[in-house]
PDB file of C-alpha atoms in Angstrom:
ATOM      1  CA  MET A 547       0.011  -0.048   0.416  1.00 67.00           C
ATOM      2  CA  SER A 548       1.094   3.337  -0.904  1.00 79.00           C
ATOM      3  CA  ILE A 549       0.437   6.650   1.199  1.00 88.00           C
ATOM      4  CA  ALA A 550      -0.111   9.803  -0.997  1.00 90.00           C
ATOM      5  CA  PRO A 551       1.665  12.534   0.997  1.00 93.00           C
ATOM      6  CA  TYR A 552      -0.216  15.274   2.361  1.00 96.00           C
ATOM      7  CA  THR A 553      -1.005  18.661   0.342  1.00 97.00           C
ATOM      8  CA  ALA A 554       0.838  22.161   1.306  1.00 96.00           C
ATOM      9  CA  ASP A 555      -2.067  23.251   2.614  1.00 96.00           C
ATOM     10  CA  GLN A 556      -2.794  20.183   4.774  1.00 97.00           C
ATOM     11  CA  ARG A 557       0.808  19.994   5.913  1.00 96.00           C
ATOM     12  CA  ASP A 558       0.851  23.677   6.837  1.00 96.00           C
ATOM     13  CA  ALA A 559      -2.579  23.446   8.514  1.00 97.00           C
ATOM     14  CA  LEU A 560      -0.787  20.595  11.075  1.00 98.00           C
ATOM     15  CA  GLN A 561       2.192  22.559  11.382  1.00 96.00           C
ATOM     16  CA  GLU A 562      -0.201  25.023  12.742  1.00 96.00           C
ATOM     17  CA  VAL A 563      -2.251  22.967  14.854  1.00 97.00           C
ATOM     18  CA  VAL A 564       0.623  21.276  16.232  1.00 98.00           C
ATOM     19  CA  ASN A 565       2.257  24.589  17.037  1.00 97.00           C
ATOM     20  CA  ILE A 566      -0.090  25.814  19.151  1.00 97.00           C
ATOM     21  CA  ALA A 567      -1.079  22.621  20.785  1.00 98.00           C
ATOM     22  CA  MET A 568       2.970  22.601  21.272  1.00 98.00           C
ATOM     23  CA  GLY A 569       2.618  25.909  22.827  1.00 97.00           C
ATOM     24  CA  GLN A 570       0.195  24.663  25.390  1.00 96.00           C
ATOM     25  CA  GLY A 571       2.412  21.972  26.335  1.00 97.00           C
ATOM     26  CA  GLY A 572       5.280  24.386  26.860  1.00 97.00           C
ATOM     27  CA  SER A 573       3.549  26.631  28.916  1.00 96.00           C
ATOM     28  CA  SER A 574       2.464  23.821  31.099  1.00 95.00           C
ATOM     29  CA  LEU A 575       5.994  22.777  31.500  1.00 95.00           C
ATOM     30  CA  ALA A 576       7.119  26.119  31.981  1.00 95.00           C
ATOM     31  CA  VAL A 577       4.758  26.632  34.699  1.00 93.00           C
ATOM     32  CA  LEU A 578       5.457  23.429  36.491  1.00 92.00           C
ATOM     33  CA  LEU A 579       9.237  24.261  36.212  1.00 90.00           C
ATOM     34  CA  ASP A 580       8.976  27.794  36.678  1.00 90.00           C
ATOM     35  CA  THR A 581      11.332  28.461  34.141  1.00 91.00           C
ATOM     36  CA  PHE A 582      11.244  29.679  30.222  1.00 94.00           C
ATOM     37  CA  VAL A 583      10.868  27.110  27.908  1.00 96.00           C
ATOM     38  CA  ALA A 584      12.608  26.991  24.611  1.00 96.00           C
ATOM     39  CA  LEU A 585       9.868  25.564  21.434  1.00 97.00           C
ATOM     40  CA  SER A 586      11.142  24.239  18.573  1.00 95.00           C
ATOM     41  CA  VAL A 587       9.361  24.476  15.167  1.00 96.00           C
ATOM     42  CA  PRO A 588       7.537  21.211  14.489  1.00 96.00           C
ATOM     43  CA  ARG A 589       8.646  18.662  12.073  1.00 97.00           C
ATOM     44  CA  ILE A 590       6.022  16.425  10.054  1.00 97.00           C
ATOM     45  CA  ARG A 591       6.848  13.194   8.045  1.00 96.00           C
ATOM     46  CA  ILE A 592       5.555  10.667   6.277  1.00 96.00           C
ATOM     47  CA  VAL A 593       7.772   7.580   6.161  1.00 95.00           C
ATOM     48  CA  GLU A 594       7.469   3.888   5.823  1.00 93.00           C
ATOM     49  CA  SER A 595       7.470   1.764   8.859  1.00 90.00           C
ATOM     50  CA  SER A 596      11.541   0.613   8.064  1.00 90.00           C
ATOM     51  CA  ALA A 597      12.306   4.048   7.940  1.00 92.00           C
ATOM     52  CA  ILE A 598      10.822   4.824  11.893  1.00 93.00           C
ATOM     53  CA  ALA A 599      13.763   4.294  13.709  1.00 91.00           C
ATOM     54  CA  GLU A 600      16.213   6.370  11.240  1.00 91.00           C
ATOM     55  CA  THR A 601      14.242   9.028  10.881  1.00 93.00           C
ATOM     56  CA  VAL A 602      13.529   9.589  15.047  1.00 93.00           C
ATOM     57  CA  ALA A 603      17.335   9.057  15.352  1.00 91.00           C
ATOM     58  CA  GLN A 604      17.943  11.952  12.855  1.00 91.00           C
ATOM     59  CA  MET A 605      15.384  14.329  14.188  1.00 91.00           C
ATOM     60  CA  VAL A 606      16.516  13.309  18.106  1.00 90.00           C
ATOM     61  CA  GLY A 607      20.338  13.139  17.470  1.00 85.00           C
ATOM     62  CA  ASP A 608      21.608   9.833  17.100  1.00 69.00           C
ATOM     63  CA  ASN A 609      24.718   9.964  19.464  1.00 70.00           C
ATOM     64  CA  THR A 610      22.897  10.208  22.663  1.00 75.00           C
ATOM     65  CA  GLU A 611      21.931   7.797  25.723  1.00 87.00           C
ATOM     66  CA  ILE A 612      18.255   8.264  26.046  1.00 91.00           C
ATOM     67  CA  THR A 613      15.594   7.314  28.512  1.00 92.00           C
ATOM     68  CA  ALA A 614      11.776   7.450  26.921  1.00 94.00           C
ATOM     69  CA  VAL A 615       8.555   7.364  27.944  1.00 96.00           C
ATOM     70  CA  ARG A 616       5.698   5.875  25.731  1.00 96.00           C
ATOM     71  CA  GLN A 617       1.558   6.527  26.220  1.00 97.00           C
ATOM     72  CA  GLY A 618      -0.689   5.630  23.791  1.00 97.00           C
ATOM     73  CA  PHE A 619      -3.793   7.409  22.264  1.00 97.00           C
ATOM     74  CA  PHE A 620      -6.892   6.494  20.503  1.00 95.00           C
ATOM     75  CA  SER A 621     -10.252   7.364  19.856  1.00 92.00           C
ATOM     76  CA  TYR A 622     -10.303   9.555  16.630  1.00 92.00           C
ATOM     77  CA  LEU A 623      -6.557   9.428  16.019  1.00 95.00           C
ATOM     78  CA  ARG A 624      -4.555   6.790  17.088  1.00 96.00           C
ATOM     79  CA  GLY A 625      -0.838   6.368  17.887  1.00 96.00           C
ATOM     80  CA  GLU A 626       1.962   6.308  19.907  1.00 96.00           C
ATOM     81  CA  ALA A 627       3.511   9.305  21.971  1.00 97.00           C
ATOM     82  CA  ILE A 628       7.115   8.774  22.883  1.00 97.00           C
ATOM     83  CA  VAL A 629       8.655  11.830  24.921  1.00 97.00           C
ATOM     84  CA  ILE A 630      12.537  10.778  24.546  1.00 95.00           C
ATOM     85  CA  TYR A 631      14.994  12.507  27.129  1.00 93.00           C
ATOM     86  CA  GLY A 632      18.648  12.747  27.045  1.00 87.00           C
ATOM     87  CA  GLN A 633      20.350  11.324  30.378  1.00 78.00           C
ATOM     88  CA  GLU A 634      21.646  14.512  31.415  1.00 78.00           C
ATOM     89  CA  GLY A 635      17.922  15.921  30.974  1.00 77.00           C
ATOM     90  CA  CYS A 636      16.659  13.493  33.720  1.00 78.00           C
ATOM     91  CA  HIS A 637      19.068  14.909  36.154  1.00 78.00           C
ATOM     92  CA  ASP A 638      18.044  18.702  35.430  1.00 82.00           C
ATOM     93  CA  LEU A 639      14.769  17.726  35.563  1.00 83.00           C
ATOM     94  CA  ALA A 640      15.045  16.277  39.365  1.00 81.00           C
ATOM     95  CA  ASP A 641      17.352  19.491  40.189  1.00 83.00           C
ATOM     96  CA  LEU A 642      14.691  21.804  38.789  1.00 83.00           C
ATOM     97  CA  MET A 643      12.026  20.238  40.673  1.00 82.00           C
ATOM     98  CA  GLY A 644      14.111  20.548  44.111  1.00 79.00           C
ATOM     99  CA  TYR A 645      14.789  16.730  44.445  1.00 77.00           C
ATOM    100  CA  ASP A 646      17.948  15.464  46.546  1.00 69.00           C
ATOM    101  CA  ALA A 647      21.206  15.651  44.063  1.00 60.00           C
ATOM    102  CA  ASN A 648      21.320  11.153  44.119  1.00 62.00           C
ATOM    103  CA  PRO A 649      17.609  10.706  44.196  1.00 57.00           C
ATOM    104  CA  ASP A 650      16.682   7.161  43.777  1.00 69.00           C
ATOM    105  CA  ALA A 651      15.671   5.571  40.560  1.00 72.00           C
ATOM    106  CA  ALA A 652      12.233   4.990  41.710  1.00 74.00           C
ATOM    107  CA  ILE A 653      11.675   9.163  42.066  1.00 74.00           C
ATOM    108  CA  ASP A 654      13.210   9.696  38.992  1.00 80.00           C
ATOM    109  CA  GLN A 655      11.339   7.257  36.884  1.00 86.00           C
ATOM    110  CA  GLU A 656       8.061   8.578  38.606  1.00 89.00           C
ATOM    111  CA  LEU A 657       9.143  12.153  37.360  1.00 90.00           C
ATOM    112  CA  LEU A 658       9.615  11.404  34.000  1.00 92.00           C
ATOM    113  CA  LEU A 659       5.810   9.580  33.653  1.00 95.00           C
ATOM    114  CA  ASP A 660       4.810  12.696  35.336  1.00 94.00           C
ATOM    115  CA  VAL A 661       6.291  15.166  33.093  1.00 95.00           C
ATOM    116  CA  SER A 662       5.654  13.401  29.859  1.00 96.00           C
ATOM    117  CA  ASN A 663       1.810  12.549  30.626  1.00 97.00           C
ATOM    118  CA  LEU A 664       1.774  16.249  31.087  1.00 97.00           C
ATOM    119  CA  LEU A 665       3.117  16.997  27.655  1.00 97.00           C
ATOM    120  CA  VAL A 666       1.530  14.326  26.170  1.00 97.00           C
ATOM    121  CA  GLY A 667      -1.685  14.993  27.367  1.00 97.00           C
ATOM    122  CA  ALA A 668      -1.238  18.819  26.693  1.00 96.00           C
ATOM    123  CA  CYS A 669      -0.389  18.768  23.275  1.00 97.00           C
ATOM    124  CA  MET A 670      -2.659  15.695  21.876  1.00 97.00           C
ATOM    125  CA  THR A 671      -5.367  17.260  23.844  1.00 96.00           C
ATOM    126  CA  GLY A 672      -4.709  20.498  21.921  1.00 96.00           C
ATOM    127  CA  ILE A 673      -4.398  18.821  18.380  1.00 97.00           C
ATOM    128  CA  ALA A 674      -7.690  16.819  18.899  1.00 96.00           C
ATOM    129  CA  LYS A 675      -9.506  20.082  20.392  1.00 95.00           C
ATOM    130  CA  GLN A 676      -8.737  22.070  17.076  1.00 96.00           C
ATOM    131  CA  LEU A 677      -9.647  19.492  15.074  1.00 96.00           C
ATOM    132  CA  GLY A 678     -12.796  18.801  16.862  1.00 93.00           C
ATOM    133  CA  ALA A 679     -11.957  15.353  18.089  1.00 93.00           C
ATOM    134  CA  ASP A 680     -12.222  13.544  20.948  1.00 93.00           C
ATOM    135  CA  ILE A 681      -8.988  11.852  22.180  1.00 96.00           C
ATOM    136  CA  GLY A 682      -7.734   9.225  25.193  1.00 96.00           C
ATOM    137  CA  PHE A 683      -4.917   7.873  26.934  1.00 96.00           C
ATOM    138  CA  SER A 684      -3.195   4.968  27.956  1.00 97.00           C
ATOM    139  CA  ALA A 685      -0.918   5.365  31.191  1.00 97.00           C
ATOM    140  CA  PRO A 686       2.344   6.307  30.749  1.00 97.00           C
ATOM    141  CA  SER A 687       5.294   3.723  30.764  1.00 97.00           C
ATOM    142  CA  ILE A 688       8.872   3.617  30.665  1.00 95.00           C
ATOM    143  CA  LEU A 689       9.878   2.436  27.077  1.00 93.00           C
ATOM    144  CA  ALA A 690      13.584   2.143  27.668  1.00 91.00           C
ATOM    145  CA  GLU A 691      16.125   3.296  29.841  1.00 90.00           C
ATOM    146  CA  ARG A 692      19.779   4.257  28.750  1.00 88.00           C
ATOM    147  CA  CYS A 693      19.770   2.938  25.583  1.00 90.00           C
ATOM    148  CA  PRO A 694      20.931   4.315  22.701  1.00 90.00           C
ATOM    149  CA  VAL A 695      18.074   6.039  20.149  1.00 88.00           C
ATOM    150  CA  TYR A 696      17.902   3.404  17.472  1.00 84.00           C
ATOM    151  CA  ASN A 697      17.147   0.649  20.167  1.00 84.00           C
ATOM    152  CA  LEU A 698      13.762   2.598  20.958  1.00 85.00           C
ATOM    153  CA  PHE A 699      11.629   0.791  18.385  1.00 81.00           C
ATOM    154  CA  LYS A 700      13.052  -2.465  18.769  1.00 75.00           C
ATOM    155  CA  ALA A 701      11.478  -1.880  22.141  1.00 67.00           C
ATOM    156  CA  ALA A 702       8.356  -0.378  20.893  1.00 70.00           C
ATOM    157  CA  LYS A 703       7.579  -3.344  18.304  1.00 74.00           C
ATOM    158  CA  LEU A 704       5.308  -1.664  16.176  1.00 82.00           C
ATOM    159  CA  ASN A 705       3.422  -3.336  13.251  1.00 86.00           C
ATOM    160  CA  TRP A 706       2.356  -0.675  11.021  1.00 91.00           C
ATOM    161  CA  THR A 707       3.276  -0.154   7.273  1.00 93.00           C
ATOM    162  CA  HIS A 708       3.732   3.830   7.354  1.00 94.00           C
ATOM    163  CA  ALA A 709       3.751   6.207  10.196  1.00 95.00           C
ATOM    164  CA  LEU A 710       2.971   9.819  10.349  1.00 97.00           C
ATOM    165  CA  LEU A 711       5.996  11.356  12.570  1.00 97.00           C
ATOM    166  CA  VAL A 712       5.404  14.666  14.375  1.00 97.00           C
ATOM    167  CA  GLU A 713       8.261  15.579  16.380  1.00 97.00           C
ATOM    168  CA  ILE A 714       8.653  18.920  18.763  1.00 97.00           C
ATOM    169  CA  SER A 715      10.981  19.788  21.686  1.00 96.00           C
ATOM    170  CA  PHE A 716      11.099  21.448  24.573  1.00 96.00           C
ATOM    171  CA  SER A 717      14.420  22.957  25.785  1.00 94.00           C
ATOM    172  CA  LEU A 718      15.594  25.193  29.181  1.00 91.00           C
ATOM    173  CA  GLU A 719      18.145  27.677  28.112  1.00 82.00           C
ATOM    174  CA  GLU A 720      20.408  27.334  31.400  1.00 78.00           C
ATOM    175  CA  LYS A 721      20.074  23.565  31.499  1.00 82.00           C
ATOM    176  CA  GLY A 722      21.412  20.668  29.162  1.00 80.00           C
ATOM    177  CA  PHE A 723      17.446  19.657  29.295  1.00 89.00           C
ATOM    178  CA  THR A 724      15.746  18.746  26.350  1.00 92.00           C
ATOM    179  CA  ALA A 725      12.627  16.745  25.876  1.00 95.00           C
ATOM    180  CA  HIS A 726      11.421  15.426  22.246  1.00 96.00           C
ATOM    181  CA  LEU A 727       7.661  14.528  21.938  1.00 98.00           C
ATOM    182  CA  VAL A 728       7.592  12.303  18.857  1.00 97.00           C
ATOM    183  CA  MET A 729       4.027  11.589  17.902  1.00 97.00           C
ATOM    184  CA  LEU A 730       3.427   8.418  15.831  1.00 97.00           C
ATOM    185  CA  MET A 731       0.433   7.311  13.686  1.00 97.00           C
ATOM    186  CA  PRO A 732      -0.290   4.680  11.153  1.00 96.00           C
ATOM    187  CA  GLU A 733      -1.764   4.781   8.076  1.00 95.00           C
ATOM    188  CA  GLU A 734      -5.373   4.682   9.387  1.00 95.00           C
ATOM    189  CA  SER A 735      -4.722   7.696  11.391  1.00 96.00           C
ATOM    190  CA  ILE A 736      -2.758   9.336   8.602  1.00 97.00           C
ATOM    191  CA  MET A 737      -6.042   9.351   6.555  1.00 96.00           C
ATOM    192  CA  THR A 738      -8.279  10.178   9.061  1.00 96.00           C
ATOM    193  CA  MET A 739      -5.907  13.446   9.895  1.00 97.00           C
ATOM    194  CA  ARG A 740      -5.923  14.517   6.349  1.00 97.00           C
ATOM    195  CA  ASP A 741      -9.761  14.694   6.300  1.00 97.00           C
ATOM    196  CA  ALA A 742      -9.874  15.993   9.754  1.00 97.00           C
ATOM    197  CA  LEU A 743      -7.350  18.628   8.050  1.00 97.00           C
ATOM    198  CA  ASP A 744      -9.399  19.510   5.179  1.00 97.00           C
ATOM    199  CA  ARG A 745     -12.429  20.101   7.373  1.00 97.00           C
ATOM    200  CA  PHE A 746     -10.184  22.515   9.496  1.00 96.00           C
ATOM    201  CA  LEU A 747      -9.465  24.163   6.537  1.00 96.00           C
ATOM    202  CA  GLU A 748     -12.329  24.718   5.083  1.00 96.00           C
ATOM    203  CA  SER A 749     -13.827  25.992   8.650  1.00 92.00           C
ATOM    204  CA  LEU A 750     -11.295  28.792   8.298  1.00 88.00           C
TER     205      LEU A 750
ATOM    206  CA  MET B 225      -1.335  58.187   5.222  1.00 87.00           C
ATOM    207  CA  THR B 226      -0.826  54.549   3.973  1.00 96.00           C
ATOM    208  CA  ILE B 227       0.915  52.396   6.608  1.00 97.00           C
ATOM    209  CA  PRO B 228       3.520  49.503   5.924  1.00 98.00           C
ATOM    210  CA  VAL B 229       2.443  46.687   7.630  1.00 98.00           C
ATOM    211  CA  LEU B 230       4.746  43.491   8.074  1.00 98.00           C
ATOM    212  CA  VAL B 231       3.017  40.055   8.709  1.00 98.00           C
ATOM    213  CA  VAL B 232       5.651  37.518   9.869  1.00 98.00           C
ATOM    214  CA  ASP B 233       4.925  33.754  10.216  1.00 98.00           C
ATOM    215  CA  ASP B 234       6.868  30.903   8.838  1.00 96.00           C
ATOM    216  CA  SER B 235       3.153  29.555   8.444  1.00 96.00           C
ATOM    217  CA  ALA B 236       0.996  30.598   5.218  1.00 95.00           C
ATOM    218  CA  LEU B 237      -1.948  29.948   6.990  1.00 95.00           C
ATOM    219  CA  SER B 238      -1.428  32.033  10.200  1.00 96.00           C
ATOM    220  CA  ARG B 239      -0.131  34.743   8.029  1.00 97.00           C
ATOM    221  CA  LYS B 240      -3.675  34.440   5.833  1.00 96.00           C
ATOM    222  CA  LEU B 241      -5.625  34.253   9.325  1.00 95.00           C
ATOM    223  CA  VAL B 242      -3.496  37.450  10.575  1.00 97.00           C
ATOM    224  CA  ILE B 243      -4.387  39.311   7.465  1.00 97.00           C
ATOM    225  CA  LYS B 244      -7.724  38.542   7.293  1.00 95.00           C
ATOM    226  CA  ALA B 245      -8.280  39.592  10.790  1.00 96.00           C
ATOM    227  CA  LEU B 246      -6.696  43.155   9.698  1.00 97.00           C
ATOM    228  CA  PRO B 247      -9.563  46.160  10.083  1.00 96.00           C
ATOM    229  CA  GLN B 248     -10.933  46.762   6.191  1.00 94.00           C
ATOM    230  CA  GLU B 249     -10.926  50.394   6.738  1.00 94.00           C
ATOM    231  CA  TRP B 250      -7.518  50.641   8.173  1.00 96.00           C
ATOM    232  CA  ASP B 251      -5.414  52.318   5.105  1.00 96.00           C
ATOM    233  CA  ILE B 252      -2.192  49.774   4.992  1.00 97.00           C
ATOM    234  CA  GLU B 253       0.322  48.238   2.654  1.00 98.00           C
ATOM    235  CA  VAL B 254       0.838  44.294   3.783  1.00 98.00           C
ATOM    236  CA  THR B 255       4.209  42.791   3.133  1.00 98.00           C
ATOM    237  CA  GLN B 256       4.431  39.146   4.515  1.00 98.00           C
ATOM    238  CA  ALA B 257       7.961  37.488   5.578  1.00 98.00           C
ATOM    239  CA  ILE B 258       8.373  33.720   6.551  1.00 97.00           C
ATOM    240  CA  ASN B 259      11.261  34.175   8.824  1.00 97.00           C
ATOM    241  CA  GLY B 260      13.455  36.478  11.059  1.00 98.00           C
ATOM    242  CA  GLU B 261      15.543  37.246   8.331  1.00 97.00           C
ATOM    243  CA  GLU B 262      12.969  38.463   5.698  1.00 98.00           C
ATOM    244  CA  ALA B 263      11.103  40.279   8.416  1.00 98.00           C
ATOM    245  CA  LEU B 264      14.525  42.541   9.111  1.00 98.00           C
ATOM    246  CA  THR B 265      15.031  43.013   5.277  1.00 98.00           C
ATOM    247  CA  ALA B 266      11.588  44.048   4.967  1.00 98.00           C
ATOM    248  CA  TYR B 267      11.785  46.324   8.343  1.00 98.00           C
ATOM    249  CA  ARG B 268      15.004  47.879   7.077  1.00 97.00           C
ATOM    250  CA  ALA B 269      13.270  48.350   3.528  1.00 97.00           C
ATOM    251  CA  GLY B 270      10.632  50.692   5.151  1.00 97.00           C
ATOM    252  CA  LYS B 271       7.941  48.270   5.116  1.00 98.00           C
ATOM    253  CA  GLY B 272       6.973  47.504   8.642  1.00 97.00           C
ATOM    254  CA  HIS B 273       6.123  50.786  10.615  1.00 97.00           C
ATOM    255  CA  VAL B 274       3.481  48.217  12.070  1.00 98.00           C
ATOM    256  CA  MET B 275       4.645  44.609  12.628  1.00 98.00           C
ATOM    257  CA  PHE B 276       2.917  41.487  13.588  1.00 98.00           C
ATOM    258  CA  LEU B 277       5.282  38.803  14.697  1.00 98.00           C
ATOM    259  CA  ASP B 278       5.224  34.893  15.240  1.00 98.00           C
ATOM    260  CA  LEU B 279       7.941  33.691  17.682  1.00 97.00           C
ATOM    261  CA  THR B 280       8.353  29.948  16.710  1.00 96.00           C
ATOM    262  CA  MET B 281      10.070  30.499  13.460  1.00 96.00           C
ATOM    263  CA  PRO B 282      13.256  28.639  11.511  1.00 94.00           C
ATOM    264  CA  GLU B 283      16.184  30.500  10.670  1.00 92.00           C
ATOM    265  CA  MET B 284      16.166  33.654  13.282  1.00 96.00           C
ATOM    266  CA  ASP B 285      12.967  33.146  15.461  1.00 97.00           C
ATOM    267  CA  GLY B 286      10.954  36.410  16.466  1.00 98.00           C
ATOM    268  CA  PHE B 287      12.824  36.513  19.880  1.00 97.00           C
ATOM    269  CA  GLN B 288      16.219  37.311  17.938  1.00 98.00           C
ATOM    270  CA  VAL B 289      13.968  39.959  15.603  1.00 98.00           C
ATOM    271  CA  LEU B 290      12.902  41.481  18.638  1.00 98.00           C
ATOM    272  CA  GLU B 291      16.552  41.827  20.085  1.00 98.00           C
ATOM    273  CA  THR B 292      17.928  42.821  16.922  1.00 98.00           C
ATOM    274  CA  LEU B 293      15.204  45.992  16.348  1.00 98.00           C
ATOM    275  CA  LYS B 294      15.954  46.662  20.159  1.00 97.00           C
ATOM    276  CA  GLU B 295      19.914  46.831  19.678  1.00 96.00           C
ATOM    277  CA  GLU B 296      19.256  49.191  16.234  1.00 95.00           C
ATOM    278  CA  GLY B 297      17.090  51.437  18.360  1.00 94.00           C
ATOM    279  CA  ALA B 298      14.536  50.505  16.071  1.00 93.00           C
ATOM    280  CA  ASN B 299      10.599  52.011  16.801  1.00 90.00           C
ATOM    281  CA  ALA B 300       8.391  49.552  14.986  1.00 95.00           C
ATOM    282  CA  PHE B 301       4.868  49.272  16.663  1.00 97.00           C
ATOM    283  CA  ILE B 302       5.161  45.395  17.289  1.00 98.00           C
ATOM    284  CA  ILE B 303       2.650  43.291  17.989  1.00 98.00           C
ATOM    285  CA  VAL B 304       3.832  39.716  19.104  1.00 98.00           C
ATOM    286  CA  ILE B 305       1.142  37.066  17.718  1.00 98.00           C
ATOM    287  CA  SER B 306       2.005  33.402  18.860  1.00 97.00           C
ATOM    288  CA  ALA B 307       1.049  29.536  19.990  1.00 97.00           C
ATOM    289  CA  ASP B 308       4.086  30.102  22.878  1.00 97.00           C
ATOM    290  CA  ILE B 309       1.706  31.240  25.773  1.00 96.00           C
ATOM    291  CA  GLN B 310       3.865  30.860  28.426  1.00 96.00           C
ATOM    292  CA  PRO B 311       4.104  33.663  30.855  1.00 93.00           C
ATOM    293  CA  GLN B 312       7.791  33.830  30.744  1.00 94.00           C
ATOM    294  CA  ALA B 313       7.576  34.497  26.492  1.00 96.00           C
ATOM    295  CA  GLN B 314       4.801  36.970  27.211  1.00 96.00           C
ATOM    296  CA  GLU B 315       7.202  39.044  29.780  1.00 96.00           C
ATOM    297  CA  ARG B 316      10.494  38.510  27.442  1.00 96.00           C
ATOM    298  CA  VAL B 317       8.834  39.847  24.212  1.00 98.00           C
ATOM    299  CA  LYS B 318       7.453  42.960  26.133  1.00 97.00           C
ATOM    300  CA  GLN B 319      11.160  43.403  27.794  1.00 97.00           C
ATOM    301  CA  LEU B 320      12.405  43.687  24.052  1.00 97.00           C
ATOM    302  CA  GLY B 321      10.028  46.141  22.896  1.00 97.00           C
ATOM    303  CA  ALA B 322       6.657  44.366  21.586  1.00 98.00           C
ATOM    304  CA  VAL B 323       3.913  46.420  22.911  1.00 97.00           C
ATOM    305  CA  ALA B 324       1.287  43.615  22.768  1.00 97.00           C
ATOM    306  CA  PHE B 325       1.057  39.747  22.725  1.00 97.00           C
ATOM    307  CA  ILE B 326      -2.042  38.251  21.275  1.00 97.00           C
ATOM    308  CA  LYS B 327      -2.549  34.122  21.943  1.00 96.00           C
ATOM    309  CA  LYS B 328      -2.658  31.780  19.027  1.00 96.00           C
ATOM    310  CA  PRO B 329      -5.311  30.779  17.823  1.00 93.00           C
ATOM    311  CA  LEU B 330      -6.501  34.083  16.702  1.00 94.00           C
ATOM    312  CA  GLN B 331      -9.992  34.867  18.517  1.00 89.00           C
ATOM    313  CA  GLY B 332     -12.531  37.475  16.977  1.00 81.00           C
ATOM    314  CA  ASP B 333     -11.560  41.100  17.334  1.00 91.00           C
ATOM    315  CA  GLU B 334      -8.425  40.947  19.464  1.00 95.00           C
ATOM    316  CA  ILE B 335      -6.035  42.453  16.548  1.00 97.00           C
ATOM    317  CA  ARG B 336      -8.890  45.406  16.461  1.00 96.00           C
ATOM    318  CA  ARG B 337      -9.200  45.994  20.390  1.00 96.00           C
ATOM    319  CA  ILE B 338      -5.410  46.629  20.483  1.00 96.00           C
ATOM    320  CA  LEU B 339      -5.073  48.745  17.501  1.00 96.00           C
ATOM    321  CA  THR B 340      -8.093  50.548  19.188  1.00 96.00           C
ATOM    322  CA  GLN B 341      -6.466  50.733  22.665  1.00 96.00           C
ATOM    323  CA  PHE B 342      -3.223  52.166  21.050  1.00 95.00           C
ATOM    324  CA  GLY B 343      -5.182  54.720  18.730  1.00 93.00           C
ATOM    325  CA  MET B 344      -3.886  53.092  15.627  1.00 92.00           C
ATOM    326  CA  LEU B 345      -7.517  53.149  13.984  1.00 89.00           C
TER     327      LEU B 345
END
């Protein structure tokens, strides 16, 4: 099966919808950490499933050891949201939240799950709301710990032919912290999204 | 007198929505820019007495545009229109000389309200 790429208008609309949703996620994180959060320009790709690992590695930077949290979403759009943290970022986060210099691993994990849940919830809800859709979430879970970014998708076990990849990142200026939020949607959601974007464009 | 207005956003859709929301009776000439570099070039060519500026853009973002204009002592009337709604972003752009901050998605008559408030209409 082949999937037609989005038109320039559809891409532009998706980019702007994601941009607005990212702003809401970034604001939640800024309030939680009481600091300024720098936002990226969203990146959007439609790729064959064999290219997912490589594309995500390019987006995140492939030489880093990462820890990742996964959260499924479903209803109108279905897919996986994965929040990817560099190792340094995990420590920065604990630091910003006022935890001890040597927090135990359980607290670290809980913190990552909470922050991921906040970002995924704000961003995905923001996207769904603008498209007039409902969305539900599974509980966040640790997908990978301290592993190279390439190994992520061995762990994720996706049984798809194609994926729509949307990547945004949140970083803190004074710290090394960066969190990449990658949303992946399989073929039927690529189509659903296309229809939703057309309706969104017509409504403007 | 026709006022040169500059609309800066990397999204064509977003620029279109901003231009559509500008008051019809306002005597203006609109120029569009898709990133910070283009915005500065257009401003220096006298095309941006009033500027509607996005923050998150490739190449050069809105914060950098504001910083550069501030360094150059520019006196453009700048309204930031952004999805980056964190309180710190709003404070920062005001410190850098923007007169107002409008949240995306653009709502109804927000642009008109601000232009009226500052006596631009």
